[in-house]
Structure formats: C-alpha cells, structure tokens
PDB file of C-alpha atoms in Angstrom:
ATOM      1  CA  MET Q   1      10.909 -70.727  48.639  1.00 40.00           C
ATOM      2  CA  ARG Q   2       9.863 -67.610  50.471  1.00 38.00           C
ATOM      3  CA  LYS Q   3      11.384 -64.445  49.052  1.00 39.00           C
ATOM      4  CA  LYS Q   4      13.556 -62.621  51.556  1.00 39.00           C
ATOM      5  CA  GLU Q   5      12.173 -59.247  52.557  1.00 39.00           C
ATOM      6  CA  TRP Q   6      14.415 -56.222  52.088  1.00 43.00           C
ATOM      7  CA  SER Q   7      14.329 -53.045  54.117  1.00 42.00           C
ATOM      8  CA  GLY Q   8      16.181 -49.804  53.385  1.00 42.00           C
ATOM      9  CA  TRP Q   9      16.196 -49.044  57.098  1.00 40.00           C
ATOM     10  CA  GLY Q  10      18.912 -51.614  57.810  1.00 44.00           C
ATOM     11  CA  LEU Q  11      21.770 -49.382  56.772  1.00 43.00           C
ATOM     12  CA  VAL Q  12      20.278 -46.390  58.589  1.00 40.00           C
ATOM     13  CA  CYS Q  13      19.940 -48.330  61.847  1.00 41.00           C
ATOM     14  CA  LEU Q  14      23.456 -49.696  61.538  1.00 41.00           C
ATOM     15  CA  LEU Q  15      25.036 -46.305  60.958  1.00 39.00           C
ATOM     16  CA  SER Q  16      22.969 -44.727  63.727  1.00 35.00           C
ATOM     17  CA  GLY Q  17      24.051 -47.438  66.121  1.00 38.00           C
ATOM     18  CA  ALA Q  18      27.697 -47.105  65.182  1.00 37.00           C
ATOM     19  CA  LEU Q  19      27.637 -43.350  65.698  1.00 35.00           C
ATOM     20  CA  GLY Q  20      25.928 -43.645  69.068  1.00 35.00           C
ATOM     21  CA  LEU Q  21      28.072 -46.479  70.421  1.00 33.00           C
ATOM     22  CA  GLY Q  22      30.773 -44.358  72.012  1.00 33.00           C
ATOM     23  CA  GLN Q  23      28.275 -42.058  73.688  1.00 34.00           C
ATOM     24  CA  ALA Q  24      26.302 -44.960  75.113  1.00 35.00           C
ATOM     25  CA  ALA Q  25      29.469 -46.617  76.426  1.00 34.00           C
ATOM     26  CA  ALA Q  26      30.599 -43.445  78.125  1.00 35.00           C
ATOM     27  CA  GLY Q  27      27.182 -42.992  79.726  1.00 38.00           C
ATOM     28  CA  SER Q  28      27.076 -46.536  81.119  1.00 36.00           C
ATOM     29  CA  ALA Q  29      30.582 -46.360  82.558  1.00 38.00           C
ATOM     30  CA  ALA Q  30      30.178 -42.987  84.270  1.00 39.00           C
ATOM     31  CA  PRO Q  31      28.058 -44.043  87.280  1.00 41.00           C
ATOM     32  CA  ALA Q  32      30.416 -46.884  88.219  1.00 41.00           C
ATOM     33  CA  ALA Q  33      33.444 -44.607  87.902  1.00 41.00           C
ATOM     34  CA  ALA Q  34      31.792 -41.954  90.046  1.00 42.00           C
ATOM     35  CA  GLN Q  35      31.114 -44.472  92.802  1.00 42.00           C
ATOM     36  CA  GLU Q  36      34.747 -45.617  92.821  1.00 43.00           C
ATOM     37  CA  GLN Q  37      36.200 -42.101  92.873  1.00 43.00           C
ATOM     38  CA  GLY Q  38      33.627 -40.595  95.258  1.00 44.00           C
ATOM     39  CA  GLN Q  39      31.526 -37.518  94.908  1.00 46.00           C
ATOM     40  CA  GLY Q  40      33.124 -34.270  93.807  1.00 46.00           C
ATOM     41  CA  GLN Q  41      35.615 -35.936  91.481  1.00 49.00           C
ATOM     42  CA  ALA Q  42      35.322 -36.000  87.717  1.00 49.00           C
ATOM     43  CA  PRO Q  43      34.096 -39.396  86.481  1.00 48.00           C
ATOM     44  CA  ALA Q  44      36.333 -41.497  84.302  1.00 52.00           C
ATOM     45  CA  ARG Q  45      35.702 -41.206  80.567  1.00 51.00           C
ATOM     46  CA  VAL Q  46      35.613 -44.028  78.080  1.00 49.00           C
ATOM     47  CA  GLN Q  47      37.158 -43.026  74.768  1.00 50.00           C
ATOM     48  CA  ALA Q  48      35.403 -44.395  71.693  1.00 48.00           C
ATOM     49  CA  THR Q  49      37.898 -45.684  69.176  1.00 55.00           C
ATOM     50  CA  ALA Q  50      37.583 -44.863  65.501  1.00 59.00           C
ATOM     51  CA  ALA Q  51      35.815 -47.528  63.454  1.00 65.00           C
ATOM     52  CA  ASP Q  52      38.008 -49.866  61.422  1.00 80.00           C
ATOM     53  CA  PRO Q  53      36.948 -49.334  57.775  1.00 80.00           C
ATOM     54  CA  ALA Q  54      37.629 -52.949  56.862  1.00 84.00           C
ATOM     55  CA  ALA Q  55      35.647 -54.258  59.835  1.00 86.00           C
ATOM     56  CA  LEU Q  56      32.797 -51.902  59.060  1.00 81.00           C
ATOM     57  CA  GLU Q  57      32.738 -53.093  55.456  1.00 82.00           C
ATOM     58  CA  ARG Q  58      32.594 -56.737  56.560  1.00 83.00           C
ATOM     59  CA  LEU Q  59      29.717 -55.902  58.885  1.00 83.00           C
ATOM     60  CA  LEU Q  60      27.828 -54.049  56.149  1.00 81.00           C
ATOM     61  CA  SER Q  61      28.324 -56.986  53.786  1.00 84.00           C
ATOM     62  CA  ARG Q  62      26.889 -59.422  56.314  1.00 80.00           C
ATOM     63  CA  ILE Q  63      23.904 -57.264  57.223  1.00 76.00           C
ATOM     64  CA  SER Q  64      23.083 -56.295  53.623  1.00 76.00           C
ATOM     65  CA  GLU Q  65      24.343 -59.532  52.063  1.00 80.00           C
ATOM     66  CA  GLY Q  66      26.477 -57.426  49.750  1.00 80.00           C
ATOM     67  CA  ASN Q  67      23.516 -55.433  48.425  1.00 87.00           C
ATOM     68  CA  TYR Q  68      24.974 -52.010  49.162  1.00 91.00           C
ATOM     69  CA  VAL Q  69      27.310 -49.476  47.589  1.00 91.00           C
ATOM     70  CA  LEU Q  70      29.368 -46.599  48.978  1.00 91.00           C
ATOM     71  CA  GLY Q  71      29.867 -43.285  47.198  1.00 92.00           C
ATOM     72  CA  LYS Q  72      27.828 -44.136  44.105  1.00 94.00           C
ATOM     73  CA  LEU Q  73      24.321 -44.991  42.935  1.00 95.00           C
ATOM     74  CA  PRO Q  74      23.138 -48.591  43.366  1.00 93.00           C
ATOM     75  CA  PRO Q  75      23.016 -50.691  40.192  1.00 92.00           C
ATOM     76  CA  GLY Q  76      19.942 -50.060  38.073  1.00 91.00           C
ATOM     77  CA  VAL Q  77      19.174 -46.677  39.666  1.00 94.00           C
ATOM     78  CA  GLU Q  78      18.964 -44.124  36.864  1.00 92.00           C
ATOM     79  CA  VAL Q  79      18.063 -40.718  38.272  1.00 94.00           C
ATOM     80  CA  PRO Q  80      19.435 -37.225  37.679  1.00 95.00           C
ATOM     81  CA  LEU Q  81      21.108 -35.605  40.679  1.00 96.00           C
ATOM     82  CA  PRO Q  82      21.489 -31.831  41.079  1.00 95.00           C
ATOM     83  CA  ALA Q  83      24.718 -30.011  41.793  1.00 94.00           C
ATOM     84  CA  ARG Q  84      25.692 -29.490  45.445  1.00 94.00           C
ATOM     85  CA  THR Q  85      24.478 -33.016  46.190  1.00 96.00           C
ATOM     86  CA  GLU Q  86      26.838 -35.804  47.285  1.00 96.00           C
ATOM     87  CA  ILE Q  87      26.164 -39.542  47.158  1.00 96.00           C
ATOM     88  CA  VAL Q  88      26.954 -41.186  50.510  1.00 94.00           C
ATOM     89  CA  GLY Q  89      25.884 -44.664  49.465  1.00 93.00           C
ATOM     90  CA  GLY Q  90      22.888 -46.847  48.872  1.00 92.00           C
ATOM     91  CA  GLN Q  91      21.144 -50.133  49.503  1.00 91.00           C
ATOM     92  CA  PHE Q  92      19.169 -52.103  46.942  1.00 91.00           C
ATOM     93  CA  ALA Q  93      16.868 -55.074  46.667  1.00 86.00           C
ATOM     94  CA  PRO Q  94      18.715 -58.118  45.280  1.00 82.00           C
ATOM     95  CA  GLU Q  95      15.852 -58.851  42.870  1.00 82.00           C
ATOM     96  CA  GLY Q  96      15.892 -55.242  41.609  1.00 82.00           C
ATOM     97  CA  GLY Q  97      13.066 -52.755  41.321  1.00 87.00           C
ATOM     98  CA  SER Q  98      13.745 -50.738  44.467  1.00 90.00           C
ATOM     99  CA  ALA Q  99      16.600 -49.010  46.238  1.00 92.00           C
ATOM    100  CA  ALA Q 100      17.418 -46.396  48.866  1.00 91.00           C
ATOM    101  CA  VAL Q 101      20.088 -43.797  48.112  1.00 94.00           C
ATOM    102  CA  TYR Q 102      21.605 -41.758  50.953  1.00 94.00           C
ATOM    103  CA  LEU Q 103      22.636 -38.245  49.961  1.00 95.00           C
ATOM    104  CA  ASP Q 104      23.942 -35.023  51.471  1.00 95.00           C
ATOM    105  CA  THR Q 105      22.686 -31.826  49.845  1.00 95.00           C
ATOM    106  CA  ALA Q 106      22.955 -28.090  50.360  1.00 95.00           C
ATOM    107  CA  LEU Q 107      19.703 -27.531  48.417  1.00 93.00           C
ATOM    108  CA  SER Q 108      16.314 -26.719  49.918  1.00 89.00           C
ATOM    109  CA  GLY Q 109      13.168 -28.671  49.179  1.00 87.00           C
ATOM    110  CA  ALA Q 110      12.002 -25.917  46.831  1.00 86.00           C
ATOM    111  CA  ALA Q 111      15.302 -26.044  44.902  1.00 91.00           C
ATOM    112  CA  LEU Q 112      15.054 -29.829  44.577  1.00 93.00           C
ATOM    113  CA  GLN Q 113      11.513 -29.497  43.286  1.00 90.00           C
ATOM    114  CA  ASP Q 114      12.567 -26.934  40.675  1.00 92.00           C
ATOM    115  CA  PHE Q 115      15.415 -29.202  39.563  1.00 95.00           C
ATOM    116  CA  TYR Q 116      13.328 -32.321  38.987  1.00 95.00           C
ATOM    117  CA  LEU Q 117      10.442 -30.512  37.316  1.00 92.00           C
ATOM    118  CA  ALA Q 118      12.981 -29.086  34.871  1.00 94.00           C
ATOM    119  CA  GLN Q 119      14.209 -32.580  33.900  1.00 95.00           C
ATOM    120  CA  SER Q 120      12.778 -34.009  30.696  1.00 93.00           C
ATOM    121  CA  GLY Q 121      10.096 -36.624  31.317  1.00 93.00           C
ATOM    122  CA  TRP Q 122       9.808 -36.134  35.080  1.00 95.00           C
ATOM    123  CA  LYS Q 123       6.540 -34.984  36.673  1.00 92.00           C
ATOM    124  CA  GLN Q 124       5.479 -34.319  40.237  1.00 89.00           C
ATOM    125  CA  GLY Q 125       3.461 -37.080  41.892  1.00 86.00           C
ATOM    126  CA  GLN Q 126       1.207 -37.374  44.906  1.00 77.00           C
ATOM    127  CA  PRO Q 127       1.067 -39.902  47.747  1.00 67.00           C
ATOM    128  CA  GLY Q 128      -0.773 -42.949  46.521  1.00 53.00           C
ATOM    129  CA  TRP Q 129      -3.422 -45.373  47.689  1.00 41.00           C
ATOM    130  CA  GLY Q 130      -5.767 -42.955  49.435  1.00 40.00           C
ATOM    131  CA  GLU Q 131      -3.040 -40.893  51.126  1.00 43.00           C
ATOM    132  CA  ALA Q 132      -3.419 -37.755  49.027  1.00 50.00           C
ATOM    133  CA  GLU Q 133      -3.897 -34.590  51.039  1.00 65.00           C
ATOM    134  CA  SER Q 134      -7.007 -32.503  50.436  1.00 79.00           C
ATOM    135  CA  GLY Q 135      -8.883 -29.612  51.979  1.00 88.00           C
ATOM    136  CA  PHE Q 136      -6.940 -27.276  54.273  1.00 89.00           C
ATOM    137  CA  VAL Q 137      -3.362 -28.574  54.547  1.00 84.00           C
ATOM    138  CA  ALA Q 138      -0.128 -27.236  56.008  1.00 79.00           C
ATOM    139  CA  ALA Q 139       2.220 -24.863  54.201  1.00 76.00           C
ATOM    140  CA  GLU Q 140       4.411 -26.644  51.658  1.00 58.00           C
ATOM    141  CA  GLU Q 141       7.803 -26.669  53.350  1.00 47.00           C
ATOM    142  CA  PRO Q 142       9.126 -30.176  52.624  1.00 46.00           C
ATOM    143  CA  ASP Q 143      12.624 -29.305  53.839  1.00 45.00           C
ATOM    144  CA  ALA Q 144      11.302 -28.052  57.175  1.00 42.00           C
ATOM    145  CA  ALA Q 145       8.214 -30.155  57.775  1.00 44.00           C
ATOM    146  CA  GLY Q 146       9.656 -33.457  56.575  1.00 53.00           C
ATOM    147  CA  GLN Q 147       7.015 -33.935  53.900  1.00 65.00           C
ATOM    148  CA  PRO Q 148       8.301 -35.996  50.979  1.00 79.00           C
ATOM    149  CA  LEU Q 149       8.769 -34.792  47.425  1.00 89.00           C
ATOM    150  CA  ILE Q 150       7.543 -37.332  44.854  1.00 90.00           C
ATOM    151  CA  PHE Q 151       8.399 -37.427  41.140  1.00 94.00           C
ATOM    152  CA  TYR Q 152       7.780 -39.985  38.413  1.00 94.00           C
ATOM    153  CA  ARG Q 153       8.421 -40.714  34.755  1.00 95.00           C
ATOM    154  CA  THR Q 154       6.563 -43.089  32.488  1.00 93.00           C
ATOM    155  CA  ALA Q 155       9.364 -44.236  30.149  1.00 92.00           C
ATOM    156  CA  PRO Q 156      11.136 -46.029  31.635  1.00 93.00           C
ATOM    157  CA  ALA Q 157       8.621 -46.238  34.475  1.00 94.00           C
ATOM    158  CA  ALA Q 158      10.178 -45.058  37.748  1.00 94.00           C
ATOM    159  CA  VAL Q 159       9.242 -43.181  40.918  1.00 94.00           C
ATOM    160  CA  ILE Q 160      11.489 -41.315  43.347  1.00 94.00           C
ATOM    161  CA  GLN Q 161      10.599 -39.992  46.780  1.00 91.00           C
ATOM    162  CA  LEU Q 162      12.890 -37.472  48.506  1.00 91.00           C
ATOM    163  CA  THR Q 163      12.786 -37.038  52.285  1.00 86.00           C
ATOM    164  CA  PHE Q 164      15.125 -35.017  54.510  1.00 85.00           C
ATOM    165  CA  SER Q 165      16.243 -37.208  57.406  1.00 79.00           C
ATOM    166  CA  GLY Q 166      18.086 -34.785  59.695  1.00 75.00           C
ATOM    167  CA  PRO Q 167      19.210 -31.221  60.418  1.00 79.00           C
ATOM    168  CA  ALA Q 168      21.873 -29.333  58.480  1.00 84.00           C
ATOM    169  CA  ASP Q 169      25.529 -29.578  59.466  1.00 89.00           C
ATOM    170  CA  THR Q 170      27.913 -26.638  59.882  1.00 90.00           C
ATOM    171  CA  GLN Q 171      28.363 -26.525  56.099  1.00 90.00           C
ATOM    172  CA  GLY Q 172      24.631 -26.222  55.489  1.00 90.00           C
ATOM    173  CA  ARG Q 173      24.266 -29.764  54.117  1.00 92.00           C
ATOM    174  CA  ARG Q 174      21.341 -31.959  55.121  1.00 90.00           C
ATOM    175  CA  PRO Q 175      20.985 -35.743  54.887  1.00 91.00           C
ATOM    176  CA  LEU Q 176      18.502 -36.734  52.200  1.00 91.00           C
ATOM    177  CA  VAL Q 177      17.039 -40.165  51.441  1.00 90.00           C
ATOM    178  CA  LEU Q 178      16.007 -40.934  47.867  1.00 94.00           C
ATOM    179  CA  TRP Q 179      13.697 -43.940  47.604  1.00 92.00           C
ATOM    180  CA  TYR Q 180      13.615 -45.422  44.095  1.00 95.00           C
ATOM    181  CA  ARG Q 181      11.010 -47.771  42.615  1.00 93.00           C
ATOM    182  CA  THR Q 182      10.424 -49.012  39.083  1.00 94.00           C
ATOM    183  CA  GLY Q 183       7.431 -50.358  37.243  1.00 92.00           C
ATOM    184  CA  ALA Q 184       4.066 -49.223  35.926  1.00 91.00           C
ATOM    185  CA  ASP Q 185       2.297 -50.023  39.209  1.00 86.00           C
ATOM    186  CA  ALA Q 186       4.556 -47.668  41.140  1.00 87.00           C
ATOM    187  CA  VAL Q 187       3.911 -44.889  38.617  1.00 89.00           C
ATOM    188  CA  ARG Q 188       0.166 -45.522  38.682  1.00 85.00           C
ATOM    189  CA  GLN Q 189       0.041 -45.104  42.460  1.00 80.00           C
ATOM    190  CA  VAL Q 190       1.551 -41.620  42.443  1.00 83.00           C
ATOM    191  CA  SER Q 191       0.279 -40.288  39.099  1.00 81.00           C
ATOM    192  CA  SER Q 192      -3.376 -41.225  39.712  1.00 67.00           C
ATOM    193  CA  PRO Q 193      -3.791 -41.882  43.442  1.00 52.00           C
ATOM    194  CA  GLN Q 194      -6.507 -44.435  44.089  1.00 47.00           C
ATOM    195  CA  ARG Q 195      -9.321 -44.018  46.553  1.00 43.00           C
ATOM    196  CA  PHE Q 196     -11.059 -46.524  48.775  1.00 39.00           C
ATOM    197  CA  GLY Q 197     -14.441 -45.407  47.426  1.00 38.00           C
ATOM    198  CA  PRO Q 198     -16.528 -42.289  46.802  1.00 38.00           C
ATOM    199  CA  GLY Q 199     -16.954 -41.713  50.529  1.00 39.00           C
ATOM    200  CA  TYR Q 200     -13.278 -41.758  51.442  1.00 40.00           C
ATOM    201  CA  GLY Q 201     -12.815 -38.870  53.875  1.00 41.00           C
ATOM    202  CA  PRO Q 202     -12.504 -35.346  52.442  1.00 44.00           C
ATOM    203  CA  SER Q 203     -10.480 -36.552  49.421  1.00 54.00           C
ATOM    204  CA  ASN Q 204     -12.945 -34.986  46.969  1.00 76.00           C
ATOM    205  CA  LEU Q 205     -12.150 -31.513  48.291  1.00 86.00           C
ATOM    206  CA  PRO Q 206      -9.573 -29.381  46.479  1.00 89.00           C
ATOM    207  CA  THR Q 207      -6.191 -29.017  48.155  1.00 88.00           C
ATOM    208  CA  LEU Q 208      -5.714 -25.621  49.817  1.00 92.00           C
ATOM    209  CA  ARG Q 209      -2.178 -25.212  51.125  1.00 90.00           C
ATOM    210  CA  ALA Q 210      -1.640 -22.550  53.778  1.00 90.00           C
ATOM    211  CA  PRO Q 211       0.685 -19.590  53.185  1.00 90.00           C
ATOM    212  CA  ALA Q 212       4.186 -19.766  54.648  1.00 85.00           C
ATOM    213  CA  GLY Q 213       4.063 -18.908  58.343  1.00 84.00           C
ATOM    214  CA  VAL Q 214       0.410 -19.917  58.774  1.00 87.00           C
ATOM    215  CA  THR Q 215      -0.253 -23.089  60.758  1.00 85.00           C
ATOM    216  CA  VAL Q 216      -3.241 -25.385  60.253  1.00 84.00           C
ATOM    217  CA  GLY Q 217      -4.789 -26.647  63.478  1.00 78.00           C
ATOM    218  CA  GLY Q 218      -7.374 -29.218  64.390  1.00 69.00           C
ATOM    219  CA  GLY Q 219     -10.815 -29.477  62.892  1.00 70.00           C
ATOM    220  CA  GLY Q 220     -13.196 -31.997  61.445  1.00 77.00           C
ATOM    221  CA  SER Q 221     -14.593 -33.340  58.184  1.00 78.00           C
ATOM    222  CA  GLY Q 222     -17.507 -35.394  56.959  1.00 80.00           C
ATOM    223  CA  ARG Q 223     -19.830 -36.203  54.083  1.00 78.00           C
ATOM    224  CA  SER Q 224     -23.385 -36.993  53.140  1.00 79.00           C
ATOM    225  CA  ASP Q 225     -24.782 -38.498  49.950  1.00 77.00           C
ATOM    226  CA  ALA Q 226     -23.641 -35.686  47.656  1.00 79.00           C
ATOM    227  CA  ASP Q 227     -21.480 -33.263  49.631  1.00 87.00           C
ATOM    228  CA  TRP Q 228     -18.233 -33.090  51.576  1.00 88.00           C
ATOM    229  CA  HIS Q 229     -17.206 -30.552  54.199  1.00 89.00           C
ATOM    230  CA  GLN Q 230     -14.205 -29.691  56.339  1.00 90.00           C
ATOM    231  CA  SER Q 231     -13.523 -27.155  59.089  1.00 91.00           C
ATOM    232  CA  THR Q 232     -10.203 -26.139  60.579  1.00 90.00           C
ATOM    233  CA  SER Q 233      -8.403 -23.457  62.579  1.00 89.00           C
ATOM    234  CA  LEU Q 234      -5.626 -21.273  61.165  1.00 91.00           C
ATOM    235  CA  GLN Q 235      -3.084 -19.080  62.895  1.00 89.00           C
ATOM    236  CA  GLY Q 236      -0.442 -16.679  61.595  1.00 90.00           C
ATOM    237  CA  GLU Q 237       0.541 -13.123  60.783  1.00 91.00           C
ATOM    238  CA  VAL Q 238      -1.756 -12.522  57.818  1.00 93.00           C
ATOM    239  CA  THR Q 239      -4.839 -10.439  57.106  1.00 94.00           C
ATOM    240  CA  LEU Q 240      -8.200 -12.025  56.400  1.00 95.00           C
ATOM    241  CA  SER Q 241      -8.353 -10.623  52.866  1.00 95.00           C
ATOM    242  CA  ALA Q 242      -4.811 -11.794  52.084  1.00 95.00           C
ATOM    243  CA  LEU Q 243      -5.622 -15.296  53.360  1.00 96.00           C
ATOM    244  CA  HIS Q 244      -8.730 -15.446  51.188  1.00 96.00           C
ATOM    245  CA  SER Q 245      -6.805 -14.221  48.126  1.00 96.00           C
ATOM    246  CA  HIS Q 246      -4.142 -16.881  48.751  1.00 95.00           C
ATOM    247  CA  TYR Q 247      -6.697 -19.704  48.720  1.00 96.00           C
ATOM    248  CA  ALA Q 248      -8.653 -18.172  45.833  1.00 96.00           C
ATOM    249  CA  ALA Q 249      -5.530 -18.221  43.654  1.00 94.00           C
ATOM    250  CA  GLN Q 250      -5.068 -21.946  44.347  1.00 93.00           C
ATOM    251  CA  LEU Q 251      -8.672 -22.718  43.434  1.00 95.00           C
ATOM    252  CA  LYS Q 252      -8.240 -20.927  40.115  1.00 93.00           C
ATOM    253  CA  GLN Q 253      -5.077 -22.944  39.419  1.00 89.00           C
ATOM    254  CA  GLN Q 254      -7.056 -26.142  40.037  1.00 88.00           C
ATOM    255  CA  GLY Q 255      -9.719 -25.203  37.474  1.00 90.00           C
ATOM    256  CA  TRP Q 256     -12.380 -23.656  39.699  1.00 94.00           C
ATOM    257  CA  THR Q 257     -14.305 -20.568  38.547  1.00 95.00           C
ATOM    258  CA  GLN Q 258     -15.395 -17.941  41.044  1.00 96.00           C
ATOM    259  CA  ALA Q 259     -19.141 -17.266  40.959  1.00 95.00           C
ATOM    260  CA  GLY Q 260     -19.401 -14.796  43.842  1.00 95.00           C
ATOM    261  CA  GLU Q 261     -17.506 -13.178  46.706  1.00 95.00           C
ATOM    262  CA  LEU Q 262     -18.255 -11.261  49.883  1.00 95.00           C
ATOM    263  CA  VAL Q 263     -15.280 -10.045  51.923  1.00 92.00           C
ATOM    264  CA  GLN Q 264     -16.039  -8.136  55.112  1.00 93.00           C
ATOM    265  CA  GLU Q 265     -14.045  -7.100  58.150  1.00 90.00           C
ATOM    266  CA  ARG Q 266     -14.362 -10.407  59.999  1.00 93.00           C
ATOM    267  CA  SER Q 267     -15.667 -12.792  57.353  1.00 95.00           C
ATOM    268  CA  ALA Q 268     -14.724 -13.720  53.784  1.00 96.00           C
ATOM    269  CA  THR Q 269     -16.958 -16.006  51.724  1.00 97.00           C
ATOM    270  CA  SER Q 270     -16.754 -17.034  48.072  1.00 97.00           C
ATOM    271  CA  LEU Q 271     -18.669 -19.422  45.813  1.00 97.00           C
ATOM    272  CA  TRP Q 272     -16.882 -21.542  43.184  1.00 96.00           C
ATOM    273  CA  THR Q 273     -17.964 -23.897  40.385  1.00 95.00           C
ATOM    274  CA  LEU Q 274     -16.176 -26.738  38.617  1.00 91.00           C
ATOM    275  CA  PRO Q 275     -17.381 -28.265  35.312  1.00 89.00           C
ATOM    276  CA  ALA Q 276     -17.885 -31.994  34.851  1.00 85.00           C
ATOM    277  CA  ARG Q 277     -14.667 -34.007  34.591  1.00 75.00           C
ATOM    278  CA  GLY Q 278     -14.459 -37.649  33.554  1.00 70.00           C
ATOM    279  CA  ASP Q 279     -16.956 -39.632  35.589  1.00 71.00           C
ATOM    280  CA  GLN Q 280     -17.589 -36.688  37.954  1.00 76.00           C
ATOM    281  CA  GLY Q 281     -20.465 -34.283  37.406  1.00 82.00           C
ATOM    282  CA  PRO Q 282     -20.328 -30.510  37.894  1.00 90.00           C
ATOM    283  CA  ARG Q 283     -19.619 -29.275  41.410  1.00 91.00           C
ATOM    284  CA  GLU Q 284     -19.859 -26.156  43.507  1.00 95.00           C
ATOM    285  CA  LEU Q 285     -17.742 -25.125  46.475  1.00 95.00           C
ATOM    286  CA  VAL Q 286     -18.201 -22.641  49.317  1.00 96.00           C
ATOM    287  CA  LEU Q 287     -15.053 -21.242  50.960  1.00 97.00           C
ATOM    288  CA  ASN Q 288     -15.582 -19.352  54.208  1.00 97.00           C
ATOM    289  CA  LEU Q 289     -12.917 -17.768  56.408  1.00 97.00           C
ATOM    290  CA  GLY Q 290     -13.587 -16.048  59.706  1.00 95.00           C
ATOM    291  CA  ALA Q 291     -11.395 -13.771  61.806  1.00 93.00           C
ATOM    292  CA  ARG Q 292     -11.155 -14.721  65.456  1.00 88.00           C
ATOM    293  CA  SER Q 293      -9.187 -12.987  68.199  1.00 80.00           C
ATOM    294  CA  GLY Q 294      -5.581 -11.970  67.549  1.00 78.00           C
ATOM    295  CA  GLN Q 295      -4.006 -13.907  64.682  1.00 87.00           C
ATOM    296  CA  GLU Q 296      -6.482 -16.794  64.688  1.00 91.00           C
ATOM    297  CA  PHE Q 297      -8.884 -17.647  61.865  1.00 94.00           C
ATOM    298  CA  SER Q 298     -11.471 -20.291  61.116  1.00 94.00           C
ATOM    299  CA  GLY Q 299     -11.748 -22.079  57.797  1.00 94.00           C
ATOM    300  CA  PHE Q 300     -14.697 -23.949  56.311  1.00 95.00           C
ATOM    301  CA  LEU Q 301     -15.157 -25.761  52.986  1.00 95.00           C
ATOM    302  CA  LEU Q 302     -18.399 -27.206  51.606  1.00 94.00           C
ATOM    303  CA  LEU Q 303     -18.365 -29.102  48.301  1.00 93.00           C
ATOM    304  CA  ARG Q 304     -21.545 -30.303  46.655  1.00 91.00           C
ATOM    305  CA  GLU Q 305     -22.185 -32.471  43.593  1.00 87.00           C
ATOM    306  CA  LEU Q 306     -24.791 -30.741  41.421  1.00 85.00           C
ATOM    307  CA  ASN Q 307     -25.837 -33.925  39.588  1.00 75.00           C
ATOM    308  CA  PRO Q 308     -25.214 -36.806  42.021  1.00 56.00           C
TER     309      PRO Q 308
END
C-alpha cells in the first residue's frame, strides 16, 4: 500500500482560507449590489458570520484525519519553548517523525537564537544537502528577512527549523512556524551539510555575512581546477575600513589567519591562510573591497588550494 503523503501546509491553507472568506464574499457581492442601487450609492455589504467552533473542528479533523492538536505540542514533539511564546496548535505525521507547530512569539530571531543555544545539547545547524550559504551573504536578520533558524541535538536525534510567517500584531507578537524532524539522517543533513561534489558552486568559500544595514547585490561566482572566486556589490552607510574589519573578524572566527593587509582610501585588500583540515589541504584567500560612488562598494573573494 502506498503511504499517504503528509504536508504541514494543509492547516495553514485552511486557516488562511477561513480568514479570507468574508472579505472575498464581500468583494464578489459589491459589483452586483452597485448595479442594482445605481452609481453614487453605497454598495450593499455582506457580513461574514463568526466561524462555528464545532464545525471548524469537524473540518480540521476531516482535512487532517485527526492528526492535529490545538493549544499544545503534537505528540512526540519534545522541544523547549522560550517565555513569551504561545502554542497555537500543530499538525503531525501519523507515522511520526515530523510535525509542524504554529506559535505566536514576542521574541526576535536573535532572542530565539540565544535561547536555543543556551539549552543543553542543542547546537546551531545549517541548511543541508548543498544549500549552505557561502561567500558574501546578506546580513543575518532572520526575523526580518525570513531566513530560517536551524538547531539540532544528537541524543535523542532531532532537528527544529524556526521561520517567521507573518508581520507582528498590535501586541508585538509574530506568527512562527516550528518544523520538527527526528532521526540521525535529519541531524546529519544540518550538522554536516553534504555537497554535490568538489565543484559545487562557491560552497568552498568562507561565509561572510554583511553588517546590519548593508545589502548584498548581484554578482557572479566560478571555479577552476584548484580555486574558487566570487564577486558582488554592497551598499550601505559604512566606511570601507569598517566593512573590511567586519569581514576580517568573521574570517578569524572561522579559523583563518591574516598574512597581509593593505587598506587605502578606495581599496582594502587582505591575504589569509587556512591550515589543512580533514581531507582538505591548506588554502589561501584574497579578500578585496573597493569603494565606488556614494555608499556603494565592490567585493571580491579568491580562494586557492595550495596542494590540490
């Protein structure tokens, strides 16, 4: 027998449709009412009635086949939740192993990150299966840019991904979706992201996240037998020296050692080295930033394997 597929989007689509029903009905009725009453008269309004809780529950049960909960975590989901976070409900796979939890929280992405990194056994993960960001990437503002926060633990093996799904309400609370998966394979994907091969895009470059307020524009990337490169455009209220110092600090955190630096009025260049790691030989990296007109900058990275 074919296993039935489960999607966490079902509950989202249902709730979105229910909330938009009255507005859609009013919009469809307005033109007809205006024609009957003539121009210059206010169109008739269709009042949306409040949803019957019992009817809504029957509908949810039929759509989700009973695999949902309201106001609590789904069965089998064992995750810590910070204060100022409310559980709206959840949907779960009948065979177990995955679930979606719908939350409201007054916390920012940075506060959520601090909370989970402070929990015993939980570590921050990265997008898996070749999706890891590298090179020049946007400023880390998961609560504003919609980028997910990923955390995992190895015992018991579980992965959570947090994604804001809408703007804040008048109380400052934002809807948050927590995707939950269990198993060693799920942990392996986010703890050691796999690549599609040694030539996969710019994935061998270090990750350089822009400062807050600096946007990362278009550019290009490529590789040859033993080197990778990427170019991009940057824009924001920052000085060239401050931008270079920002990226230099990230390279040091990632284990790179600075071997030289030349910072001038309109150009900043530095050379970095990285010792051999695992099956990778020693590497060197050139970081170059250029000042263009106004608040625009260029960025260039060149990474080379010393012993290919």
